[in-house]
Short mmCIF file of C-alpha atoms in Angstrom, two decimals:
data_model
loop_
_atom_site.label_atom_id
_atom_site.label_comp_id
_atom_site.label_asym_id
_atom_site.label_seq_id
_atom_site.Cartn_x
_atom_site.Cartn_y
_atom_site.Cartn_z
CA UNK A 259 10.53 -1.33 14.70
CA UNK A 260 13.22 0.96 13.38
CA UNK A 261 12.42 4.25 11.68
CA UNK A 262 14.36 5.00 8.55
CA UNK A 263 15.08 8.25 6.77
CA UNK A 264 16.36 7.64 3.29
CA UNK A 265 16.38 11.26 2.16
CA UNK A 266 18.27 13.19 1.20
CA UNK A 267 20.79 10.77 -0.20
CA UNK A 268 23.57 12.17 -2.27
CA UNK A 269 24.48 10.61 -5.58
CA UNK A 270 27.72 9.36 -4.02
CA UNK A 271 25.70 7.02 -1.81
CA UNK A 272 23.98 5.42 -4.77
CA UNK A 273 25.63 2.86 -6.97
CA UNK A 274 24.74 2.67 -10.64
CA UNK A 275 21.28 1.66 -11.75
CA UNK A 276 20.53 -1.99 -11.34
CA UNK A 277 20.87 -4.33 -14.28
CA UNK A 278 18.12 -6.46 -15.81
CA UNK A 279 20.06 -9.75 -15.51
CA UNK A 280 20.10 -12.08 -12.49
CA UNK A 281 22.51 -10.81 -9.84
CA UNK A 282 23.69 -12.21 -6.55
CA UNK A 283 23.27 -9.76 -3.67
CA UNK A 284 26.66 -9.76 -1.98
CA UNK A 285 26.99 -12.63 0.49
CA UNK A 286 23.26 -13.37 0.49
CA UNK A 287 22.50 -16.83 -0.91
CA UNK A 288 19.92 -15.53 -3.38
CA UNK A 289 19.61 -13.87 -6.75
CA UNK A 290 17.24 -11.22 -8.11
CA UNK A 291 16.65 -9.63 -11.49
CA UNK A 292 16.53 -5.87 -10.88
CA UNK A 293 15.63 -3.54 -13.73
CA UNK A 294 16.94 -0.17 -14.85
CA UNK A 295 14.24 1.66 -12.85
CA UNK A 296 15.91 0.65 -9.58
CA UNK A 297 18.95 2.18 -7.97
CA UNK A 298 21.29 0.31 -5.64
CA UNK A 299 22.21 1.91 -2.34
CA UNK A 300 25.97 1.64 -1.74
CA UNK A 301 27.40 0.16 1.47
CA UNK A 302 28.12 3.72 2.67
CA UNK A 303 24.54 4.73 1.83
CA UNK A 304 23.19 1.76 3.79
CA UNK A 305 25.34 2.71 6.82
CA UNK A 306 24.04 6.31 6.65
CA UNK A 307 20.39 5.33 6.19
CA UNK A 308 20.60 2.61 8.88
CA UNK A 309 23.12 3.95 11.46
CA UNK A 310 22.55 1.12 13.95
CA UNK A 311 24.36 -2.06 12.96
CA UNK A 312 21.55 -4.03 14.63
CA UNK A 313 18.90 -4.53 11.99
CA UNK A 314 20.93 -2.95 9.19
CA UNK A 315 19.96 -4.56 5.89
CA UNK A 316 22.51 -6.38 3.77
CA UNK A 317 21.32 -4.85 0.50
CA UNK A 318 18.94 -2.02 -0.50
CA UNK A 319 17.32 -1.00 -3.78
CA UNK A 320 15.57 2.34 -4.28
CA UNK A 321 13.00 3.24 -6.87
CA UNK A 322 14.15 5.75 -9.48
CA UNK A 323 12.34 8.57 -7.66
CA UNK A 324 14.03 7.47 -4.39
CA UNK A 325 10.64 7.25 -2.68
CA UNK A 326 10.36 3.49 -2.04
CA UNK A 327 13.08 1.22 -0.68
CA UNK A 328 13.39 -2.56 -0.92
CA UNK A 329 15.76 -3.85 1.75
CA UNK A 330 17.12 -7.40 2.10
CA UNK A 331 18.20 -8.61 5.53
CA UNK A 332 19.38 -12.10 6.41
CA UNK A 333 18.83 -12.29 10.16
CA UNK A 334 20.57 -14.59 12.60
CA UNK A 335 17.26 -15.77 14.07
CA UNK A 336 16.29 -19.36 13.34
CA UNK A 337 13.31 -20.21 11.15
CA UNK A 338 12.58 -23.62 9.71
CA UNK A 339 10.85 -23.91 6.35
CA UNK A 340 7.80 -25.50 7.99
CA UNK A 341 7.47 -22.54 10.41
CA UNK A 342 6.88 -19.84 7.78
CA UNK A 343 3.10 -20.31 7.78
CA UNK A 344 3.01 -20.04 11.60
CA UNK A 345 4.42 -16.51 11.31
CA UNK A 346 1.20 -15.35 9.65
CA UNK A 347 -0.76 -15.98 12.85
CA UNK A 348 1.99 -15.09 15.36
CA UNK A 349 3.83 -12.07 13.94
CA UNK A 350 0.93 -9.55 13.68
CA UNK A 351 0.78 -9.32 17.50
CA UNK A 352 4.49 -8.48 17.56
CA UNK A 353 4.04 -5.79 14.89
CA UNK A 354 1.17 -4.23 16.84
CA UNK A 355 3.24 -4.32 20.05
CA UNK A 356 6.32 -2.72 18.48
CA UNK A 357 4.85 -0.29 15.94
CA UNK A 358 2.73 2.54 17.33
CA UNK A 359 -0.56 3.54 15.69
CA UNK A 360 -0.92 0.69 13.21
CA UNK A 361 -3.94 1.66 11.08
CA UNK A 362 -4.22 -1.49 8.97
CA UNK A 363 -2.47 -4.84 8.96
CA UNK A 364 -2.83 -7.74 6.53
CA UNK A 365 -1.05 -11.07 6.85
CA UNK A 366 -0.84 -13.73 4.13
CA UNK A 367 1.22 -16.64 2.89
CA UNK A 368 2.64 -16.25 -0.64
CA UNK A 369 4.58 -18.48 -2.98
CA UNK A 370 7.56 -16.74 -4.57
CA UNK A 371 10.37 -18.44 -6.42
CA UNK A 372 9.25 -21.87 -5.24
CA UNK A 373 9.31 -20.89 -1.54
CA UNK A 374 6.64 -20.01 1.01
CA UNK A 375 6.80 -16.44 2.31
CA UNK A 376 4.89 -14.79 5.13
CA UNK A 377 3.70 -11.36 3.97
CA UNK A 378 2.74 -8.54 6.33
CA UNK A 379 1.49 -5.23 4.94
CA UNK A 380 0.73 -2.47 7.41
CA UNK A 381 0.16 1.27 7.42
CA UNK A 382 0.80 3.91 10.03
CA UNK A 383 -0.04 7.62 10.04
CA UNK A 384 2.46 9.87 8.28
CA UNK A 385 2.76 13.53 7.40
CA UNK A 386 0.48 14.11 4.43
CA UNK A 387 0.19 10.41 3.57
CA UNK A 388 0.17 7.13 5.46
CA UNK A 389 3.40 5.16 5.66
CA UNK A 390 3.27 1.69 4.11
CA UNK A 391 5.53 -1.16 5.17
CA UNK A 392 5.59 -4.63 3.73
CA UNK A 393 7.60 -7.43 5.30
CA UNK A 394 8.21 -10.59 3.30
CA UNK A 395 9.74 -13.32 5.48
CA UNK A 396 10.98 -16.81 4.65
CA UNK A 397 13.40 -19.45 5.79
CA UNK A 398 16.80 -19.44 4.09
CA UNK A 399 19.31 -22.04 5.24
CA UNK A 400 17.48 -22.22 8.58
CA UNK A 401 17.66 -18.45 9.15
CA UNK A 402 15.15 -15.65 8.59
CA UNK A 403 15.32 -13.71 5.33
CA UNK A 404 13.34 -10.46 5.43
CA UNK A 405 12.54 -8.22 2.50
CA UNK A 406 11.17 -4.85 3.66
CA UNK A 407 9.37 -2.60 1.19
CA UNK A 408 8.97 0.88 2.68
CA UNK A 409 7.45 4.13 1.44
CA UNK A 410 4.35 6.30 1.56
CA UNK A 411 1.10 4.78 0.28
CA UNK A 412 0.95 7.07 -2.78
CA UNK A 413 4.64 6.61 -3.62
CA UNK A 414 4.27 2.84 -3.35
CA UNK A 415 1.22 2.91 -5.63
CA UNK A 416 3.23 4.78 -8.28
CA UNK A 417 6.13 2.34 -7.98
CA UNK A 418 4.28 -0.92 -7.32
CA UNK A 419 5.00 -2.47 -10.75
CA UNK A 420 8.76 -1.89 -10.37
CA UNK A 421 8.79 -3.25 -6.81
CA UNK A 422 6.74 -6.33 -7.74
CA UNK A 423 8.92 -7.03 -10.76
CA UNK A 424 11.90 -7.18 -8.38
CA UNK A 425 10.32 -9.24 -5.59
CA UNK A 426 8.86 -11.71 -8.09
CA UNK A 427 12.40 -12.54 -9.30
CA UNK A 428 13.86 -13.47 -5.89
CA UNK A 429 15.39 -16.94 -6.08
CA UNK A 430 16.88 -18.59 -2.99
CA UNK A 431 20.13 -20.49 -3.53
#
């Protein structure tokens, strides 16, 4: 699992605040309805925050305080719609194998925007506060779409409403 440092990010790496109307995220075949409390990381900002092209997200939002990121990545790996629920039983072992010191791990199936999503929420030790990662995974045109919500537990708690308002508006095209 990759480790990401999002800070410090200069203002030049951030695009303007997100709008409250449905927007298409670049070449991704989906739309979301971000609100004014989210910032959009520019392409340059994404390259700086994720220096390795392998696993670099296609699009990233940051909370206003720049403490929680919501990254969208459309992976080349194949995933059929009927395989999403299987991820819930299979993927936790992979997380535990690749992420050191997992303290807690929850796996569920959710319905968002008319699609089934596998949800994995896990914490690992951090400096001063545990790190919280949430992976939302679904099938999109036969490929894997991953939304990664990353931040410290306390920062996520403060920003949960903003993050949920974004993820609840994801619509696959």
